[in-house]
Each structure stands twice: as C-alpha cells, then as structure tokens.
mmCIF file of C-alpha atoms in Angstrom:
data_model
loop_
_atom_site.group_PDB
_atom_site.id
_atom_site.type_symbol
_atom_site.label_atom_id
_atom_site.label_comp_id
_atom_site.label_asym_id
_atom_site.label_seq_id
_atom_site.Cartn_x
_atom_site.Cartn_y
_atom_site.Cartn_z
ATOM 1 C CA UNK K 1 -1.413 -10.757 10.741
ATOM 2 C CA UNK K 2 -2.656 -10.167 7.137
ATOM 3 C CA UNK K 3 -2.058 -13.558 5.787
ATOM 4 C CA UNK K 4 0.182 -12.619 3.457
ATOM 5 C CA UNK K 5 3.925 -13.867 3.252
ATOM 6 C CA UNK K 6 6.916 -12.895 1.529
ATOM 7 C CA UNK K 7 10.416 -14.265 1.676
ATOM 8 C CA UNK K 8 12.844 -13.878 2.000
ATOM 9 C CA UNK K 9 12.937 -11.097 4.878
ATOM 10 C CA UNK K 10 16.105 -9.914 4.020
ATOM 11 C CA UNK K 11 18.406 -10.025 1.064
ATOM 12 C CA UNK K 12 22.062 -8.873 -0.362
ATOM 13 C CA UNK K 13 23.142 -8.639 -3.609
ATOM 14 C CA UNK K 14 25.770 -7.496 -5.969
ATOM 15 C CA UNK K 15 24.978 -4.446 -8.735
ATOM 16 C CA UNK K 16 24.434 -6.743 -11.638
ATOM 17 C CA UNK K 17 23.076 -9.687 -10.331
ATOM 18 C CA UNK K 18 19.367 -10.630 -10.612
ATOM 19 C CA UNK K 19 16.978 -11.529 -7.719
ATOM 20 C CA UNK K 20 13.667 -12.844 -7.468
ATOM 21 C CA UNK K 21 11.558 -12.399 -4.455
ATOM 22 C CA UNK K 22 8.538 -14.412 -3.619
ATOM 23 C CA UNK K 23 4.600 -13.516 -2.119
ATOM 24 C CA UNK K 24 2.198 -16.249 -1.245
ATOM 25 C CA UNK K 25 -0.582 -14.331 -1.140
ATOM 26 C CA UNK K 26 -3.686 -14.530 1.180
ATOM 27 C CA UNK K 27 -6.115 -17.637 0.843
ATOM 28 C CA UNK K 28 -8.717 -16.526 -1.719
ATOM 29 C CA UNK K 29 -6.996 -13.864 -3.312
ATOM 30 C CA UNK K 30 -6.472 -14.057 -6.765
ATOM 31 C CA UNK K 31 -4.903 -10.417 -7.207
ATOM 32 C CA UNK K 32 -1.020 -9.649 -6.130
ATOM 33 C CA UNK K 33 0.659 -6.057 -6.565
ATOM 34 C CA UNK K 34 3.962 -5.778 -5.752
ATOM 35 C CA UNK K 35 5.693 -1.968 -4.568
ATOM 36 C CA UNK K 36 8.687 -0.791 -4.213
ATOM 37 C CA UNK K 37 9.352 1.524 -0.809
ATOM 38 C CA UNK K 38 12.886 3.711 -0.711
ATOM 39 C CA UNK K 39 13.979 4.479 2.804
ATOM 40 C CA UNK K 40 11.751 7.440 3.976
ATOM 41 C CA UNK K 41 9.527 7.591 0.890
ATOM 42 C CA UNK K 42 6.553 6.061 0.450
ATOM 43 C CA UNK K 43 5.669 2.918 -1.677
ATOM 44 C CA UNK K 44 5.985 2.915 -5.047
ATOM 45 C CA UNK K 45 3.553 0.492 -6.955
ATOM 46 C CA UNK K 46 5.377 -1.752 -9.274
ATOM 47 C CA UNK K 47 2.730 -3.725 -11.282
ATOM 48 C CA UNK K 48 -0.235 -6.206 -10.324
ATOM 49 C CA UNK K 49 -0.904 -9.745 -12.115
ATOM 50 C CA UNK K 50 -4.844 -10.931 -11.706
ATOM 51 C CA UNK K 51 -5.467 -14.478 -12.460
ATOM 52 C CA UNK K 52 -1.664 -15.148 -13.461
ATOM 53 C CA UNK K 53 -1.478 -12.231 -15.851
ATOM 54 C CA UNK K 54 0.151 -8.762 -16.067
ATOM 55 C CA UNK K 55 -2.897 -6.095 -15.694
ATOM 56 C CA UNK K 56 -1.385 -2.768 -14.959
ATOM 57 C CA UNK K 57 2.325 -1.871 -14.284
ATOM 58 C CA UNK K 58 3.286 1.527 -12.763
ATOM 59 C CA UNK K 59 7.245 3.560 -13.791
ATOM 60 C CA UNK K 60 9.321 0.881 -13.723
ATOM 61 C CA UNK K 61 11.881 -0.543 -16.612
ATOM 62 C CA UNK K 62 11.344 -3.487 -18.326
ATOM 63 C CA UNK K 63 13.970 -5.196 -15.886
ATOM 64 C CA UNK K 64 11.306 -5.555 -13.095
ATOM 65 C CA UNK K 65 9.264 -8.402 -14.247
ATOM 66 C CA UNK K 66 6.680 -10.795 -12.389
ATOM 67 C CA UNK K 67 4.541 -14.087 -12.370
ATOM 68 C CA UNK K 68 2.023 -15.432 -10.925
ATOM 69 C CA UNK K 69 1.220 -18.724 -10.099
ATOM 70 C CA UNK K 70 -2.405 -20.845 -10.864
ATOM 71 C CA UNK K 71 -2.152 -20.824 -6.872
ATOM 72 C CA UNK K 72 -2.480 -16.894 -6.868
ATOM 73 C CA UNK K 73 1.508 -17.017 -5.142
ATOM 74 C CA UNK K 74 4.145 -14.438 -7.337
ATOM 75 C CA UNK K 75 7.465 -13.630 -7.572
ATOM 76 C CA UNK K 76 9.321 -10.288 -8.293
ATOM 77 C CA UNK K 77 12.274 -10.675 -10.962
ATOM 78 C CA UNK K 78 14.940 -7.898 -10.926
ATOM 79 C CA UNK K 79 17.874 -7.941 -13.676
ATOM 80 C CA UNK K 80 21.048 -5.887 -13.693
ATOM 81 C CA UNK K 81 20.636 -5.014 -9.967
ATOM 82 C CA UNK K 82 21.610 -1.227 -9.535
ATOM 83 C CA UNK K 83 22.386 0.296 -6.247
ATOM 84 C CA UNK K 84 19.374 2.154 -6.653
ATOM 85 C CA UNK K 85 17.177 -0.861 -6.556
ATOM 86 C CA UNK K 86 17.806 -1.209 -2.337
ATOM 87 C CA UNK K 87 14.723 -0.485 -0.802
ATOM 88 C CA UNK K 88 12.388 -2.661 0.804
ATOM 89 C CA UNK K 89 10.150 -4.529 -1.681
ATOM 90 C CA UNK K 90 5.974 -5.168 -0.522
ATOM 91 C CA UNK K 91 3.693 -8.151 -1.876
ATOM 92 C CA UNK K 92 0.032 -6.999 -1.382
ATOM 93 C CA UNK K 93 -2.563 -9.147 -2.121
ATOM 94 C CA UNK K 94 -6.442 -8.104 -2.878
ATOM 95 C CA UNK K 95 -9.932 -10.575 -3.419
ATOM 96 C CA UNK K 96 -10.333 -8.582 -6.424
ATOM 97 C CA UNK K 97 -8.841 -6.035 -8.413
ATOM 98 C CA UNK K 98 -10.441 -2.494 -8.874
ATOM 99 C CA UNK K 99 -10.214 0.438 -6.689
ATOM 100 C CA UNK K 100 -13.285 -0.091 -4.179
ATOM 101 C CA UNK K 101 -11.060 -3.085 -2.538
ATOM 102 C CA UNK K 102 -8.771 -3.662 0.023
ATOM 103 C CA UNK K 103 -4.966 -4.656 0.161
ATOM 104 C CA UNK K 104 -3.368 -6.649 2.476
ATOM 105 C CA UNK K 105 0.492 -6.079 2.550
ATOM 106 C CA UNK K 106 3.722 -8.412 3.388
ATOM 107 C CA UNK K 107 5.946 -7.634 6.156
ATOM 108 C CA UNK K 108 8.007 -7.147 3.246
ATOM 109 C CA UNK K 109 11.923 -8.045 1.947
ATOM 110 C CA UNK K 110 14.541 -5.511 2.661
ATOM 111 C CA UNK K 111 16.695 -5.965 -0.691
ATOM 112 C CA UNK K 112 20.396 -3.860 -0.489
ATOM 113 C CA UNK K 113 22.444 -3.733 -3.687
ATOM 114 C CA UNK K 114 26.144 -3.127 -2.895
ATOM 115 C CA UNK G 1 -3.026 10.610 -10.119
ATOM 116 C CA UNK G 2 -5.687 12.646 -8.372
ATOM 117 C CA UNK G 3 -3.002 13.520 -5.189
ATOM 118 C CA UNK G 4 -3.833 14.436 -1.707
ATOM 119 C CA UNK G 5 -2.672 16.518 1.292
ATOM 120 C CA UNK G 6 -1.594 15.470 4.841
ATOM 121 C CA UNK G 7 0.208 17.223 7.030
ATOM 122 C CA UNK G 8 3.782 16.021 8.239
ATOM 123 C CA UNK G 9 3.549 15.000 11.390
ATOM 124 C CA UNK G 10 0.594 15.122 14.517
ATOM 125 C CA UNK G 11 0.839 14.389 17.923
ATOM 126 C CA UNK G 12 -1.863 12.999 20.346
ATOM 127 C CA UNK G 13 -2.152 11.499 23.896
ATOM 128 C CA UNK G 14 -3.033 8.483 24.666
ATOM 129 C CA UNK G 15 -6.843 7.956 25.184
ATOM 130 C CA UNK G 16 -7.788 11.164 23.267
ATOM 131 C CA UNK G 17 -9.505 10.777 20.001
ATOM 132 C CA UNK G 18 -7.252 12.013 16.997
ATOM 133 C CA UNK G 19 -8.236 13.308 13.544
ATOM 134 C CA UNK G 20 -6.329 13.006 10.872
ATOM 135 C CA UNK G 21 -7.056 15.864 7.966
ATOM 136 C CA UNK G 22 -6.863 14.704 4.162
ATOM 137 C CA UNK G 23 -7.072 17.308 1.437
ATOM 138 C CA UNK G 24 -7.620 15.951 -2.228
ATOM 139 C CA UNK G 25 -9.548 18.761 -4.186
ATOM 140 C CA UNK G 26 -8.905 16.904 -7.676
ATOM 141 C CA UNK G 27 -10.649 13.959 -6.803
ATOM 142 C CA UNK G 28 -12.781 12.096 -9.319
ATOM 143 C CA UNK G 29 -16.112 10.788 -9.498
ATOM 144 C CA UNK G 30 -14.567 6.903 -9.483
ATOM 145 C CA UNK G 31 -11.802 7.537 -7.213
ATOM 146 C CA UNK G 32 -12.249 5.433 -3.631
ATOM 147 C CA UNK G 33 -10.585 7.143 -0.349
ATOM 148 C CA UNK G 34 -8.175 4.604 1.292
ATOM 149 C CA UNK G 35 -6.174 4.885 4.670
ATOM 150 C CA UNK G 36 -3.496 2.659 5.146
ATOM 151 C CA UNK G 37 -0.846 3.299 8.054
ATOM 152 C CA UNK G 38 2.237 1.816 8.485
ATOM 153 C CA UNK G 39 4.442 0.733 11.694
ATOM 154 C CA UNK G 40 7.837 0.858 11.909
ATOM 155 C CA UNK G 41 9.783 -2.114 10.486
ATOM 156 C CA UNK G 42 6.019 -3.452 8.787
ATOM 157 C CA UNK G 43 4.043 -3.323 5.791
ATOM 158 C CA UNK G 44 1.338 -0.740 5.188
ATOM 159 C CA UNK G 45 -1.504 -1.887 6.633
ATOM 160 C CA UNK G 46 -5.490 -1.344 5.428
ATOM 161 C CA UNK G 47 -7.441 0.861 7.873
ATOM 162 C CA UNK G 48 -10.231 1.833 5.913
ATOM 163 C CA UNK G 49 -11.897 3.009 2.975
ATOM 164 C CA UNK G 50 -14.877 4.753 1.449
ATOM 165 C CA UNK G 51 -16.740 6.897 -1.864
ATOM 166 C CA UNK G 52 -19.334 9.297 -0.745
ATOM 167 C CA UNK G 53 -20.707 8.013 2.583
ATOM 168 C CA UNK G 54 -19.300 7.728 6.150
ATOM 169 C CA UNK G 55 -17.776 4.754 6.772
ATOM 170 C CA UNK G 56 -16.871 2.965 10.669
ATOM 171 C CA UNK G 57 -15.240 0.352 11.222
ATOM 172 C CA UNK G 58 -13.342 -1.758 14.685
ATOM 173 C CA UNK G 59 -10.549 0.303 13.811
ATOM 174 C CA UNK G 60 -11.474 3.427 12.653
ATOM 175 C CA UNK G 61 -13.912 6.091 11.058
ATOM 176 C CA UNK G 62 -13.905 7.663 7.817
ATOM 177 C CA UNK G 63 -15.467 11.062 7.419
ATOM 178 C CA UNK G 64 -15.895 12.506 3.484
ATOM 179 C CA UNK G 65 -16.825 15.753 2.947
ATOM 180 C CA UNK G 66 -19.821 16.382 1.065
ATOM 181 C CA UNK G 67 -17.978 17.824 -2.155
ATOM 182 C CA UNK G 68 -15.539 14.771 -1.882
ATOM 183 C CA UNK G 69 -12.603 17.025 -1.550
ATOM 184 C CA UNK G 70 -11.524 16.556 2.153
ATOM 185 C CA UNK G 71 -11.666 13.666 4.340
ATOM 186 C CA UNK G 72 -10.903 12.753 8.073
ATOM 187 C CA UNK G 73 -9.907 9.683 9.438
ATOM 188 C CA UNK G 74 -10.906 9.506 13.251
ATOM 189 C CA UNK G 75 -9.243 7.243 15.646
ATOM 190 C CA UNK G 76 -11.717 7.499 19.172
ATOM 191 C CA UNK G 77 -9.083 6.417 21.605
ATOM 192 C CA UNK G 78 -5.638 6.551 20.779
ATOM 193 C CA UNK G 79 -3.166 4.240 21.700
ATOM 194 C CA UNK G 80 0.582 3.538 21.944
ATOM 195 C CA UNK G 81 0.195 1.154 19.128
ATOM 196 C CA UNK G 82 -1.413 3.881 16.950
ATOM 197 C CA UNK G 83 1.825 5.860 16.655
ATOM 198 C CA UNK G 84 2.501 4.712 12.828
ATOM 199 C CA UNK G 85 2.588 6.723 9.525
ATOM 200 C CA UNK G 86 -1.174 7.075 8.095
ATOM 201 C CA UNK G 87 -1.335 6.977 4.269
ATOM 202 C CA UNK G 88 -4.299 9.196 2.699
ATOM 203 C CA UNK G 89 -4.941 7.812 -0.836
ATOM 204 C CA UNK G 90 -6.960 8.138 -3.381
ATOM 205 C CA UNK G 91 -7.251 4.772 -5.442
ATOM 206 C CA UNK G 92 -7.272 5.311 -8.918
ATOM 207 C CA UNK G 93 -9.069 3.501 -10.936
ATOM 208 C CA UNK G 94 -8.026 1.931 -14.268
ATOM 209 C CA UNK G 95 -8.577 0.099 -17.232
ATOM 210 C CA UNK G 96 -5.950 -2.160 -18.748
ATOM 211 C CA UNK G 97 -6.629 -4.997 -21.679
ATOM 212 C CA UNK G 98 -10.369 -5.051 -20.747
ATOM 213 C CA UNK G 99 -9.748 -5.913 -16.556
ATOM 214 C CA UNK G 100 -9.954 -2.992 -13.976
ATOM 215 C CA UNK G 101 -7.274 -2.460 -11.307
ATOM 216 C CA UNK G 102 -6.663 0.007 -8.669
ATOM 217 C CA UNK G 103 -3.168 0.649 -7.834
ATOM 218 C CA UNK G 104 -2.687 2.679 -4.501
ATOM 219 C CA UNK G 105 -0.312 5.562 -5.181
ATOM 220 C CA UNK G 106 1.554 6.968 -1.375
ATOM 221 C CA UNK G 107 2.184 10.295 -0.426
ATOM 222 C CA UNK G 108 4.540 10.871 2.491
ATOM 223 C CA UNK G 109 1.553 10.142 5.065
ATOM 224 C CA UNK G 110 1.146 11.688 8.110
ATOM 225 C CA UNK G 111 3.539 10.667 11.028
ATOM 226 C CA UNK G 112 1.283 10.400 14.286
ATOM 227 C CA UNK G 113 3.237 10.306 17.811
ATOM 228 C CA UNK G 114 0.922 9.372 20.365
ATOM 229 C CA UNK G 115 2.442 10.126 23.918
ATOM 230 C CA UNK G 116 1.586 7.896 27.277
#
C-alpha cells in the first residue's frame, strides 16, 4: 500500500472525447509524475508538476495536459481521445523531485478509447 | 537516456536467492540505479536504489559494479509473491526552468517466474 490513489480504476470513452483522471498523492509529497503504460510495454513518463507547476514533460502532444493542486493532488487532462490513447494511465508521487528519490506509484486507471 | 539491459525472462524456486543482471555501459556520473518491479494488475512498485555504493534494504540488495556499468539486484529468498516484472533503470537527471527532476524511463524489465 503506497499511499497513493488514483480514480477512477477504470474508464471508457469515445475517440474524441476528453477525460481527466485524478492522483491524490501520498501525505508529504509535493512532486506527482504521471505515465502512460501500453499493454505489454513498459511505462511511458508523461510529465511531472512540483509545487503545482509543470517541471519536465516527456513525448507527448500538447493534448495531454495536467494540474496540480496547493494540496500536492493532480489530474491528467486528455483532449481528442484517439484509440491509441487506451492504456493504463500511473500517478506516482515522490518527497522531492531529482533523480536520487523514490516513486511511489497508483494502482493505476485502465482508460480504453473505442 | 542512458538505457540498460535485462534479460527477458528468469526463473527461480522458491526459497533460493535470485539475481537479477542489469547492463547499462553508458551510464553517467549523475545517473541513480533504480529497481522497480511490477505485479500483475498493479503499479510499478519501488524496490530499491543506489549511485556508487552497495545498497540493502527489507526487500532487497543492490550490487553496482565498480565501473558503474553493471548492476545486480539480489532477492535472498524468493517467494511466490516475487514473481513480478523487475524494472532496471537508470534515473536521469534533469534540469528544467531552474528545478531538477528525475523522470524514470522503463525498459521491458525482466519477467521473474518463481516456482513452489
């Protein structure tokens, strides 16, 4: 149990639509990353937001966007929903950012596009 | 990215110790070494992590070659629950609008069946 929860566990939606998915992030931890994980691939890291701003963002089109929340919670926005876009989506939340610290991951929300 | 190299797939028994191989011969001075694992149907989760020194932990141990370029994570007694995918990784670090950030980038991990 990492302390870390994301909702909701699953999701469908429609190519075109737009979805936002939502991390509360573990007590004290003012750093969220969010990843994106294909069926059989690894995770794919998305962007983080430290202290409610945007601080590094990985291969991903201007239609994945984020926030973060003065309570170190976050949401995932995702416009124009392609059918490439299923995959399961992980919330991982560190005490700091840099690359000497930990992550704690969500169980994660499986999002299909149809 | 600096990448790394695991191999596919290992198999263990239960109660044996198991060592997991990591190759990473571009590795930088800055970069940490991270093992994550991941369970069927779960998020990755942290195992451990280290820079130049030997690291233990409840769960694990971390061994780091002395040029940095190969690592082993060591599990001392197997179990059922171990059987997962184990993520190598090297954490890169970076600088973006004057904050530092790590972002972990996956390989295909290691799948590790561990038999009764």
């Amino acid at each position: 149990e990492t302390g870390v929860t994301q909702s909701p566990t699953h999701l469908i939606k429609t190519r075109g639509q737009q979805v936002t998915l939502r991390c509360s992030s573990q007590s004290g931890h003012n750093t969220v990353s969010w990843y994106q994980q294909a069926l059989g691939q690894g995770p794919q890291f998305i962007f983080q937001y430290y202290r409610e701003e945007e601080n590094g963002r990985g291969n991903f089109p201007p239609r994945f966007s984020g926030l973060q929340f003065p309570n170190y919670s976050s949401e995932l926005n995702v416009n124009a929903l392609e059918l490439d876009d299923s995959a399961l989506y992980l919330c991982a939340s560190s005490f700091r950012t840099g690359a000497g610290t930990e992550a704690f991951f969500g169980q994660g929300t499986r999002l299909t596009v149809v | 990215d600096a990448k790394t190299t695991q191999p596919n797939s290992m198999e263990s028994n239960e109660e044996e110790p198991v060592h997991l191989p990591c190759n990473h011969s571009t590795i930088s001075g800055t970069d940490y070494i991270h093992w994550y694992r991941q369970l069927p149907s779960q998020g990755p989760e942290y195992v451990i992590h280290g820079l130049t020194s030997n690291v233990n932990n409840r769960m694990a141990s971390l061994a780091i070659a002395e040029d940095r370029k190969s690592s082993t994570l060591i599990l001392h007694r197997a179990t059922l629950r171990d059987a997962a995918v184990y993520y190598c990784i090297l954490r890169d670090y970076m600088n973006a609008g004057g904050t530092s950030y790590g972002k972990l980038t996956f390989g295909q991990g290691t799948i590790l069946t561990v038999h009764p």
